[in-house]
Short mmCIF file of C-alpha atoms and ligand atoms in Angstrom, two decimals:
data_model
loop_
_atom_site.label_atom_id
_atom_site.label_comp_id
_atom_site.label_asym_id
_atom_site.label_seq_id
_atom_site.Cartn_x
_atom_site.Cartn_y
_atom_site.Cartn_z
CA MET U 1 -65.51 33.70 115.39
CA THR U 2 -64.52 35.23 112.09
CA THR U 3 -63.05 38.64 111.47
CA VAL U 4 -64.38 38.57 107.90
CA ARG U 5 -67.14 41.12 107.39
CA THR U 6 -67.51 41.55 103.62
CA ALA U 7 -67.32 39.36 100.52
CA ILE U 8 -67.20 39.80 96.76
CA VAL U 9 -68.89 36.86 95.04
CA ILE U 10 -67.98 36.47 91.37
CA GLY U 11 -70.70 34.69 89.36
CA GLY U 12 -74.48 34.82 89.65
CA GLY U 13 -75.21 31.28 88.43
CA ILE U 14 -76.08 28.75 91.13
CA ALA U 15 -73.19 28.69 93.61
CA GLY U 16 -72.87 32.50 93.62
CA PRO U 17 -76.32 33.49 94.94
CA VAL U 18 -76.34 30.54 97.38
CA ALA U 19 -72.89 31.53 98.69
CA ALA U 20 -74.04 35.14 99.13
CA LEU U 21 -77.20 34.07 100.98
CA ALA U 22 -75.24 31.67 103.22
CA LEU U 23 -72.53 34.26 103.91
CA ARG U 24 -75.20 36.72 104.91
CA ARG U 25 -76.56 34.18 107.41
CA ALA U 26 -72.98 33.81 108.65
CA GLY U 27 -72.88 37.56 109.36
CA ILE U 28 -70.86 38.48 106.25
CA THR U 29 -72.18 41.08 103.82
CA ALA U 30 -71.83 39.79 100.25
CA THR U 31 -72.36 41.34 96.82
CA VAL U 32 -72.71 39.16 93.71
CA TYR U 33 -71.08 40.31 90.44
CA GLU U 34 -72.34 38.56 87.30
CA ALA U 35 -70.82 38.97 83.84
CA TYR U 36 -74.10 38.60 81.93
CA PRO U 37 -76.14 41.78 81.55
CA SER U 38 -79.32 40.16 82.94
CA THR U 39 -80.67 36.91 84.39
CA THR U 40 -80.77 34.28 81.67
CA ASP U 41 -84.53 33.94 81.28
CA GLY U 42 -85.56 31.02 79.08
CA VAL U 43 -81.98 29.95 78.36
CA GLY U 44 -80.10 26.85 79.39
CA GLY U 45 -82.40 23.84 79.58
CA ALA U 46 -83.11 21.72 82.64
CA LEU U 47 -81.07 20.17 85.41
CA ALA U 48 -81.85 17.68 88.14
CA LEU U 49 -81.18 18.60 91.74
CA ALA U 50 -80.35 15.61 93.91
CA PRO U 51 -81.81 15.25 97.44
CA ASN U 52 -78.50 16.45 98.93
CA GLY U 53 -78.70 19.62 96.83
CA ILE U 54 -82.22 20.38 98.02
CA ALA U 55 -81.14 19.60 101.60
CA ALA U 56 -78.27 22.08 101.27
CA LEU U 57 -80.69 24.74 99.99
CA ARG U 58 -82.49 24.41 103.33
CA ALA U 59 -79.54 26.17 104.99
CA VAL U 60 -80.46 29.34 103.08
CA ALA U 61 -84.24 28.75 103.22
CA ALA U 62 -84.37 28.25 99.45
CA ASP U 63 -85.48 24.61 99.41
CA GLN U 64 -89.23 25.26 99.34
CA ALA U 65 -89.10 27.93 96.65
CA VAL U 66 -86.98 25.65 94.45
CA THR U 67 -89.12 22.58 95.11
CA ALA U 68 -92.18 24.61 94.10
CA ILE U 69 -90.81 25.13 90.56
CA ALA U 70 -89.49 21.57 90.18
CA THR U 71 -90.78 18.35 88.63
CA PRO U 72 -90.19 15.37 90.94
CA ILE U 73 -88.57 12.27 89.43
CA HIS U 74 -89.64 9.20 91.39
CA ARG U 75 -88.24 6.50 89.13
CA THR U 76 -85.16 6.17 86.95
CA VAL U 77 -84.78 3.58 84.22
CA MET U 78 -81.85 2.49 82.10
CA ALA U 79 -82.71 1.47 78.54
CA VAL U 80 -80.54 -0.27 75.98
CA GLY U 81 -82.45 -0.92 72.78
CA HIS U 82 -85.80 -2.27 73.94
CA ARG U 83 -84.50 -3.58 77.24
CA ARG U 84 -85.50 -1.42 80.19
CA VAL U 85 -84.29 -1.97 83.73
CA ASP U 86 -85.33 0.03 86.78
CA LEU U 87 -82.33 1.60 88.44
CA PRO U 88 -82.24 0.72 92.12
CA ALA U 89 -83.45 3.58 94.30
CA LEU U 90 -82.53 4.59 97.82
CA GLU U 91 -85.11 3.91 100.52
CA GLY U 92 -86.61 6.92 102.25
CA VAL U 93 -84.84 9.58 100.19
CA PRO U 94 -86.84 12.38 98.53
CA PRO U 95 -87.03 12.37 94.70
CA LEU U 96 -84.74 14.11 92.26
CA ARG U 97 -86.13 17.52 91.30
CA VAL U 98 -85.85 18.72 87.73
CA VAL U 99 -85.76 22.49 87.37
CA HIS U 100 -85.35 24.81 84.42
CA ARG U 101 -82.02 26.51 84.83
CA SER U 102 -83.47 29.94 84.09
CA GLN U 103 -86.23 29.46 86.69
CA LEU U 104 -83.71 28.30 89.27
CA HIS U 105 -81.65 31.44 88.58
CA ARG U 106 -84.77 33.56 88.91
CA VAL U 107 -85.75 31.99 92.27
CA LEU U 108 -82.24 32.33 93.70
CA HIS U 109 -81.94 35.92 92.50
CA ASP U 110 -85.37 36.80 93.94
CA LEU U 111 -84.39 35.31 97.30
CA ALA U 112 -81.12 37.21 97.22
CA ALA U 113 -82.97 40.45 96.43
CA ALA U 114 -85.53 39.77 99.21
CA GLU U 115 -82.71 39.33 101.72
CA GLY U 116 -80.96 42.48 100.58
CA VAL U 117 -78.09 40.79 98.73
CA PRO U 118 -77.10 43.05 95.83
CA VAL U 119 -76.60 41.30 92.46
CA GLU U 120 -74.83 43.48 89.91
CA HIS U 121 -75.18 42.35 86.30
CA GLY U 122 -72.84 43.23 83.45
CA ARG U 123 -69.84 43.08 85.82
CA ARG U 124 -67.17 40.76 84.38
CA LEU U 125 -64.20 40.21 86.69
CA VAL U 126 -60.86 40.58 84.91
CA ASP U 127 -58.37 40.89 87.76
CA ALA U 128 -57.96 41.05 91.53
CA GLN U 129 -55.30 42.63 93.75
CA GLU U 130 -54.70 41.80 97.38
CA THR U 131 -53.62 44.27 100.00
CA GLU U 132 -52.76 43.76 103.68
CA VAL U 133 -56.35 44.45 104.67
CA GLY U 134 -58.51 43.31 101.78
CA ILE U 135 -58.92 42.40 98.13
CA THR U 136 -59.94 44.62 95.21
CA ALA U 137 -61.70 43.14 92.20
CA ARG U 138 -61.34 44.85 88.84
CA PHE U 139 -64.11 44.53 86.25
CA ALA U 140 -64.11 44.77 82.44
CA ASP U 141 -66.15 48.00 82.68
CA GLY U 142 -63.23 49.63 84.53
CA GLY U 143 -65.00 49.58 87.91
CA THR U 144 -63.64 48.06 91.10
CA ALA U 145 -64.96 46.62 94.36
CA THR U 146 -63.15 45.92 97.62
CA ALA U 147 -63.94 43.44 100.40
CA ASP U 148 -62.33 41.14 102.95
CA VAL U 149 -62.61 38.04 100.75
CA LEU U 150 -63.37 37.14 97.12
CA VAL U 151 -65.35 34.00 96.28
CA GLY U 152 -64.99 32.62 92.74
CA ALA U 153 -68.35 31.09 91.78
CA ASP U 154 -67.64 31.79 88.13
CA GLY U 155 -68.20 28.36 86.65
CA VAL U 156 -66.15 25.84 84.74
CA HIS U 157 -64.29 28.52 82.69
CA SER U 158 -63.41 30.43 85.88
CA THR U 159 -61.25 33.55 85.83
CA VAL U 160 -60.75 33.42 89.61
CA ARG U 161 -59.20 29.96 89.25
CA THR U 162 -56.46 31.40 87.05
CA LEU U 163 -55.95 34.32 89.43
CA ILE U 164 -55.47 31.83 92.27
CA ASP U 165 -53.11 29.65 90.24
CA PRO U 166 -52.03 30.68 86.74
CA ASP U 167 -50.87 27.08 86.18
CA ALA U 168 -54.19 25.52 87.17
CA PRO U 169 -55.52 23.06 84.60
CA GLY U 170 -58.51 24.15 82.56
CA PRO U 171 -61.69 22.15 82.06
CA GLN U 172 -61.43 18.89 80.11
CA PHE U 173 -63.75 18.17 77.20
CA THR U 174 -65.74 14.95 77.77
CA GLY U 175 -66.09 14.30 74.03
CA LEU U 176 -69.79 15.07 74.28
CA LEU U 177 -71.94 17.96 73.10
CA GLY U 178 -75.23 18.70 74.89
CA PHE U 179 -78.65 19.40 73.32
CA GLU U 180 -82.15 19.60 74.74
CA ALA U 181 -85.74 20.16 73.57
CA VAL U 182 -89.35 19.17 74.20
CA ALA U 183 -90.90 16.72 71.70
CA ARG U 184 -94.58 16.63 70.79
CA HIS U 185 -94.33 12.83 71.07
CA GLU U 186 -95.72 11.24 74.25
CA VAL U 187 -93.62 8.39 75.62
CA ASP U 188 -95.27 5.37 77.16
CA VAL U 189 -93.91 5.82 80.68
CA ALA U 190 -95.51 7.10 83.87
CA PRO U 191 -95.05 10.78 84.79
CA GLY U 192 -92.06 11.24 87.06
CA THR U 193 -89.99 8.59 85.24
CA MET U 194 -86.61 9.56 83.81
CA THR U 195 -85.07 7.20 81.25
CA PHE U 196 -81.34 7.04 80.57
CA ALA U 197 -81.16 5.50 77.09
CA PHE U 198 -78.15 4.08 75.29
CA GLY U 199 -79.05 4.29 71.61
CA ARG U 200 -77.32 2.65 68.64
CA ARG U 201 -75.00 5.61 68.09
CA GLY U 202 -75.24 7.64 71.28
CA TYR U 203 -76.72 8.40 74.66
CA TYR U 204 -79.91 10.30 75.39
CA LEU U 205 -82.35 10.78 78.25
CA TYR U 206 -86.01 11.73 78.44
CA TRP U 207 -88.94 12.23 80.77
CA PRO U 208 -92.58 13.25 80.37
CA GLU U 209 -92.94 17.02 80.53
CA PRO U 210 -95.73 18.14 82.86
CA GLY U 211 -98.31 19.79 80.63
CA GLY U 212 -97.60 17.53 77.64
CA GLY U 213 -94.82 16.27 75.43
CA THR U 214 -91.51 14.71 76.37
CA ARG U 215 -88.37 16.58 77.36
CA TRP U 216 -85.18 14.99 76.08
CA GLY U 217 -81.46 15.63 76.22
CA VAL U 218 -78.79 14.21 73.94
CA ASN U 219 -75.07 13.88 74.60
CA LEU U 220 -73.70 13.81 71.06
CA PRO U 221 -70.18 12.38 70.67
CA GLN U 222 -67.99 15.06 69.06
CA ALA U 223 -64.31 15.06 68.15
CA ARG U 224 -63.48 18.58 69.27
CA PRO U 225 -64.92 20.93 71.89
CA LEU U 226 -67.36 23.59 70.75
CA GLY U 227 -68.12 26.61 72.94
CA LEU U 228 -71.68 27.65 73.61
CA ARG U 229 -71.39 30.59 71.23
CA GLU U 230 -69.94 28.38 68.47
CA ALA U 231 -72.61 25.71 68.99
CA ARG U 232 -75.36 28.34 68.82
CA ALA U 233 -73.84 29.92 65.71
CA VAL U 234 -74.57 26.70 63.80
CA PRO U 235 -78.13 26.81 62.38
CA PRO U 236 -80.40 24.68 64.65
CA ALA U 237 -81.79 22.88 61.57
CA HIS U 238 -78.27 21.60 60.87
CA TRP U 239 -77.91 20.25 64.41
CA MET U 240 -81.35 18.70 64.18
CA ARG U 241 -80.36 16.81 61.01
CA ILE U 242 -77.29 15.41 62.79
CA LEU U 243 -79.28 14.46 65.89
CA ARG U 244 -82.04 12.80 63.84
CA ALA U 245 -79.45 10.78 61.93
CA ALA U 246 -77.72 9.76 65.19
CA HIS U 247 -80.98 8.49 66.69
CA ALA U 248 -82.75 7.27 63.53
CA ASP U 249 -82.64 3.64 64.75
CA ASP U 250 -83.61 4.30 68.37
CA ASP U 251 -87.01 3.88 69.96
CA PRO U 252 -88.30 6.32 71.13
CA GLY U 253 -85.27 8.49 70.18
CA ARG U 254 -86.33 8.61 66.54
CA ASP U 255 -89.87 9.88 67.33
CA LEU U 256 -88.61 12.31 69.95
CA LEU U 257 -86.28 13.92 67.42
CA LEU U 258 -88.78 13.87 64.56
CA THR U 259 -91.47 15.61 66.63
CA SER U 260 -89.16 18.29 68.01
CA SER U 261 -88.82 21.66 66.36
CA ALA U 262 -85.35 22.89 65.40
CA ASP U 263 -86.42 26.37 66.53
CA GLU U 264 -86.86 25.10 70.09
CA LEU U 265 -83.57 23.18 70.19
CA GLN U 266 -81.28 24.28 73.03
CA ALA U 267 -77.59 23.78 72.26
CA VAL U 268 -75.79 23.68 75.61
CA GLY U 269 -72.32 23.33 74.13
CA SER U 270 -69.43 21.06 75.05
CA LEU U 271 -69.72 19.15 78.29
CA HIS U 272 -66.68 19.57 80.50
CA ILE U 273 -65.26 18.18 83.69
CA MET U 274 -62.70 19.77 85.97
CA PRO U 275 -59.61 17.70 86.73
CA PRO U 276 -58.61 17.83 90.40
CA LEU U 277 -57.08 21.20 91.31
CA ARG U 278 -54.12 21.56 93.62
CA HIS U 279 -55.23 24.96 94.87
CA TRP U 280 -58.82 25.93 95.64
CA HIS U 281 -57.70 29.07 97.43
CA ARG U 282 -54.87 31.57 97.70
CA GLY U 283 -54.72 34.50 100.07
CA ARG U 284 -58.20 35.99 100.26
CA MET U 285 -59.52 34.21 97.14
CA VAL U 286 -61.38 30.89 97.12
CA LEU U 287 -63.36 28.81 94.60
CA VAL U 288 -66.79 27.19 94.92
CA GLY U 289 -68.95 25.21 92.51
CA ASP U 290 -67.90 24.28 88.98
CA ALA U 291 -64.92 26.64 89.18
CA ALA U 292 -63.35 24.17 91.63
CA HIS U 293 -65.11 20.87 90.96
CA ALA U 294 -67.25 20.21 87.89
CA PRO U 295 -68.01 16.48 87.93
CA SER U 296 -69.73 16.42 84.49
CA ASN U 297 -73.46 16.36 83.95
CA SER U 298 -73.42 12.54 84.04
CA SER U 299 -73.20 12.60 87.83
CA GLY U 300 -76.42 14.61 88.19
CA GLN U 301 -74.52 16.28 91.03
CA GLY U 302 -72.81 19.37 89.60
CA ALA U 303 -75.37 21.89 90.80
CA SER U 304 -76.00 20.05 94.06
CA LEU U 305 -72.30 19.97 94.91
CA ALA U 306 -72.02 23.64 93.94
CA ILE U 307 -74.80 24.47 96.42
CA GLU U 308 -73.22 22.32 99.14
CA SER U 309 -69.82 23.95 98.69
CA ALA U 310 -71.33 27.43 98.84
CA VAL U 311 -73.01 26.60 102.15
CA GLN U 312 -69.97 24.86 103.61
CA LEU U 313 -67.70 27.76 102.73
CA ALA U 314 -69.99 30.12 104.63
CA ARG U 315 -69.90 27.81 107.69
CA CYS U 316 -66.09 27.77 107.61
CA LEU U 317 -65.86 31.56 107.27
CA ARG U 318 -68.41 31.93 110.07
CA ASP U 319 -66.68 29.68 112.59
CA LEU U 320 -62.94 29.95 112.06
CA PRO U 321 -60.96 32.92 113.28
CA ASP U 322 -59.23 33.93 110.06
CA VAL U 323 -59.40 33.49 106.29
CA ARG U 324 -56.47 31.12 106.13
CA SER U 325 -57.86 28.58 108.59
CA ALA U 326 -61.37 28.93 107.15
CA TYR U 327 -60.17 28.11 103.61
CA ALA U 328 -58.03 25.22 104.86
CA ALA U 329 -61.04 23.77 106.70
CA PHE U 330 -63.22 24.26 103.61
CA ASP U 331 -60.74 22.36 101.46
CA ARG U 332 -60.57 19.49 103.97
CA LEU U 333 -64.32 19.38 104.29
CA ARG U 334 -65.05 19.20 100.56
CA ARG U 335 -62.22 17.71 98.56
CA ASP U 336 -62.70 14.02 99.21
CA ARG U 337 -66.44 14.19 98.64
CA VAL U 338 -66.34 16.06 95.32
CA GLU U 339 -63.50 13.92 93.96
CA LYS U 340 -65.44 10.72 94.66
CA VAL U 341 -68.47 12.07 92.77
CA ALA U 342 -66.24 13.15 89.88
CA ALA U 343 -64.70 9.68 89.67
CA ARG U 344 -68.13 8.03 89.47
CA ALA U 345 -69.25 10.49 86.77
CA ALA U 346 -66.08 9.87 84.75
CA ARG U 347 -66.93 6.15 84.62
CA ILE U 348 -70.44 6.95 83.34
CA ASN U 349 -69.00 9.26 80.69
CA GLN U 350 -66.83 6.46 79.35
CA THR U 351 -69.99 4.42 78.78
CA LYS U 352 -71.78 7.35 77.12
CA ALA U 353 -68.95 8.01 74.70
CA ALA U 354 -68.47 4.27 74.11
CA GLY U 355 -67.33 3.14 70.68
CA PRO U 356 -69.32 0.65 68.60
CA VAL U 357 -67.77 -2.47 70.22
CA ALA U 358 -68.47 -1.36 73.78
CA ARG U 359 -71.97 -0.29 72.74
CA ALA U 360 -72.66 -3.70 71.24
CA LEU U 361 -71.73 -5.26 74.60
CA LEU U 362 -74.02 -2.99 76.62
CA PRO U 363 -77.19 -5.12 76.40
CA VAL U 364 -75.21 -8.09 77.74
CA MET U 365 -73.58 -6.02 80.46
CA MET U 366 -76.74 -4.21 81.55
CA PRO U 367 -78.18 -6.67 84.12
CA LEU U 368 -74.73 -7.12 85.64
CA LEU U 369 -74.19 -3.36 85.80
CA VAL U 370 -77.48 -2.83 87.54
CA LYS U 371 -77.05 -5.69 90.02
CA THR U 372 -73.47 -5.18 91.10
CA ALA U 373 -71.88 -1.88 90.14
CA MET U 374 -75.12 -0.09 90.92
CA ASN U 375 -75.62 -1.10 94.52
CA PRO U 376 -77.35 2.19 95.36
CA GLU U 377 -76.33 2.46 99.01
CA LYS U 378 -72.71 2.08 97.96
CA THR U 379 -72.73 4.21 94.82
CA ILE U 380 -75.24 7.02 95.33
CA GLY U 381 -76.09 6.55 99.03
CA PRO U 382 -73.21 8.68 100.35
CA GLU U 383 -73.94 11.30 97.67
CA GLN U 384 -77.67 11.67 98.16
CA ARG U 385 -78.01 11.10 101.91
CA TYR U 386 -75.58 13.88 102.74
CA VAL U 387 -77.15 16.63 104.86
CA ILE U 388 -75.25 19.68 106.07
CA ASP U 389 -75.79 20.58 109.70
CA TRP U 390 -75.74 24.36 109.34
CA GLY U 391 -75.87 24.93 113.11
CA ALA U 392 -72.91 22.66 113.91
CA PRO U 393 -69.68 24.59 114.46
CA VAL U 394 -66.75 23.93 112.13
CA THR U 395 -63.47 23.36 113.93
CA ALA U 396 -59.93 23.57 112.62
CA GLY U 397 -59.28 19.84 113.23
CA ARG U 398 -60.49 16.87 111.25
CA ILE U 399 -64.01 17.34 109.85
CA ASP U 400 -66.37 14.84 108.30
CA ARG U 401 -69.49 16.89 107.62
C1 FAD D 501 -76.05 20.04 79.74
C2 FAD D 501 -75.82 20.12 81.20
C3 FAD D 501 -76.68 19.41 82.03
C4 FAD D 501 -76.47 19.44 83.39
N1 FAD D 501 -77.30 18.73 84.18
C5 FAD D 501 -77.12 18.74 85.51
C6 FAD D 501 -78.00 18.03 86.34
O1 FAD D 501 -78.94 17.37 85.90
N2 FAD D 501 -77.78 18.09 87.68
C7 FAD D 501 -76.77 18.83 88.22
O2 FAD D 501 -76.63 18.86 89.45
N3 FAD D 501 -75.92 19.52 87.45
C8 FAD D 501 -76.06 19.50 86.11
N4 FAD D 501 -75.22 20.19 85.32
C9 FAD D 501 -74.10 20.91 85.95
C10 FAD D 501 -74.56 22.23 86.55
O3 FAD D 501 -75.16 23.02 85.56
C11 FAD D 501 -73.34 22.97 87.13
O4 FAD D 501 -72.66 22.11 88.01
C12 FAD D 501 -73.79 24.22 87.89
O5 FAD D 501 -74.39 25.13 87.01
C13 FAD D 501 -72.58 24.87 88.57
O6 FAD D 501 -72.98 26.08 89.16
P1 FAD D 501 -71.94 27.28 89.31
O7 FAD D 501 -72.71 28.37 89.95
O8 FAD D 501 -70.70 26.77 89.93
O9 FAD D 501 -71.55 27.67 87.83
P2 FAD D 501 -72.48 28.31 86.70
O10 FAD D 501 -73.88 27.86 86.84
O11 FAD D 501 -71.78 28.03 85.41
O12 FAD D 501 -72.43 29.86 87.00
C14 FAD D 501 -71.24 30.61 86.81
C15 FAD D 501 -71.65 32.06 86.59
O13 FAD D 501 -70.46 32.87 86.61
C16 FAD D 501 -70.56 33.85 85.61
N5 FAD D 501 -69.20 34.28 85.26
C17 FAD D 501 -68.27 33.58 84.57
N6 FAD D 501 -67.14 34.29 84.47
C18 FAD D 501 -67.36 35.46 85.12
C19 FAD D 501 -66.55 36.61 85.38
N7 FAD D 501 -65.28 36.69 84.95
N8 FAD D 501 -67.09 37.65 86.07
C20 FAD D 501 -68.39 37.59 86.52
N9 FAD D 501 -69.18 36.50 86.31
C21 FAD D 501 -68.68 35.46 85.62
C22 FAD D 501 -71.29 33.12 84.47
O14 FAD D 501 -71.88 34.03 83.57
C23 FAD D 501 -72.31 32.29 85.24
O15 FAD D 501 -73.52 32.97 85.43
C24 FAD D 501 -75.39 20.18 83.94
C25 FAD D 501 -74.54 20.91 83.11
C26 FAD D 501 -74.74 20.87 81.75
C27 FAD D 501 -73.81 21.63 80.86
#
C-alpha cells in the first residue's frame, strides 16, 4: 500500500488527464497543470488510437466516451503508385479509432472535471524543488504547488525530463514535417479504410471523412526541424504550393491537394522521436507519455502508449509501499515494451523519408514487405493485443503486464 496521497501532473494533453484520473482511482489526489491558457479546441488534427490504447482507457472509464467521438478504421491499405495491397489485420481485435485531437482533449478534460480532478490552465512549469517530505513545482506565473509526487506528462519537449536529468537527450527530428486537411475530393475506397500511400516524392495517408470529403495527412521530407510556431508563421498558401508540387504526380494525392483549401491546412510541425532515456525518474519526479517515450507518429502508438503508461504508473504508485519502488517497478514494466514499438516505428520512418533510389525499389519490395516483414501477429500483435489488468496488484519483483 502506498504512502503517496497527492500528485502534481504537469501537462494536460493526453497522458496528463489520464494519469490524473488513474491516480484518483488509486486513491491519490491529483491536479493537472497545463501551460496553454485553454483547451486546444479545433487545433491539432487527428490521431488514431490503437485497440491497446482504447483498452487502457477502460481503466479510467474513458473508453466509451472516446469511442463515441471516433471514426473506426476497419481496413488498412498500403499503396505504391497504383498498386494497392491490404495490410494484414489481426483476428478478433477491435478497429483503430481515429479521433480529433481537440475532441479527445475535450472528452478527457470533461471526464476529469466530472470526477473532481482540477485542471489549471495557463500554468507553465519552470522548476521543481524536492524536500524531505514532498516536491514543490514552480510556474512561470510565479505560483507554486506542493505534493508528494510530480508526474511529467509534458510531451516531447518536456521540462520535467530536464529537471530529472539535465543531460537527458532531447527529441530527434525524423526529417519529416506534418500537415493535415480535409479535401473536397471523394476517394474511391470504402468508408473505414485508411490508405498509407508512398507517392513519387513523399509519403501521405488518407481516409474518407464521415460526412463527406477525404481527410489526408502528409509527412513532407524537410532538411531542418521547424517548430509548430515557425511552421504556422509560414503562410498556408506557401505550404500548399510545396505540398501540391510534392504530390503533383500522385493519384489520388494530386486531387486531394488540389481540392483542399490552404485556409484549412493544419501544420503540425516537425515530427520527432525520443531516443531511449537512461532516467525516467529521479526522487519524486517521473515521466509518462511522449516526455519519456515518443515513438514517432509512424507507429500509430504514441497516444496509446502514453495512455498505457499513465495507467501503469498509477497502478505502481497504488500498490508499492514507497515512491522509489513504485518508480522502479514502473520503469521495469514499461521500458521494454515502448522501446520495441519505437524500434518498429523507426524502421517505418526510414521508408517514409526514403531517397529516390529506395523509393524506386518500393513497388518491387511491396509484396515481400507485406508477406514477410508484416506478419501481423509478430509485428503488431504484441502491441495491439496488450490489455492492462487494472485490478491485478503490482509487485516489486519481475513484472510482465
Ligand atoms: C502529426 C502527428 C500525428 C500523430 N498521430 C498519431 C496517431 O495516429 N496515433 C497515436 O497514437 N499517436 C499519434 N501521434 C503521437 C501523439 O500525438 C502523442 O504520442 C501524444 O500526444 C502524447 O501525449 P502526451 O500527453 O504525452 O503529450 P502531449 O499530447 O504533447 O501533451 C503534453 C502537454 O503538456 C503541456 N506542456 C508542455 N510543457 C509544459 C510545461 N512546462 N508546463 C505545463 N504544461 C506543459 C503541453 O502544452 C501539452 O498540452 C501523432 C503525433 C503527431 C505530431
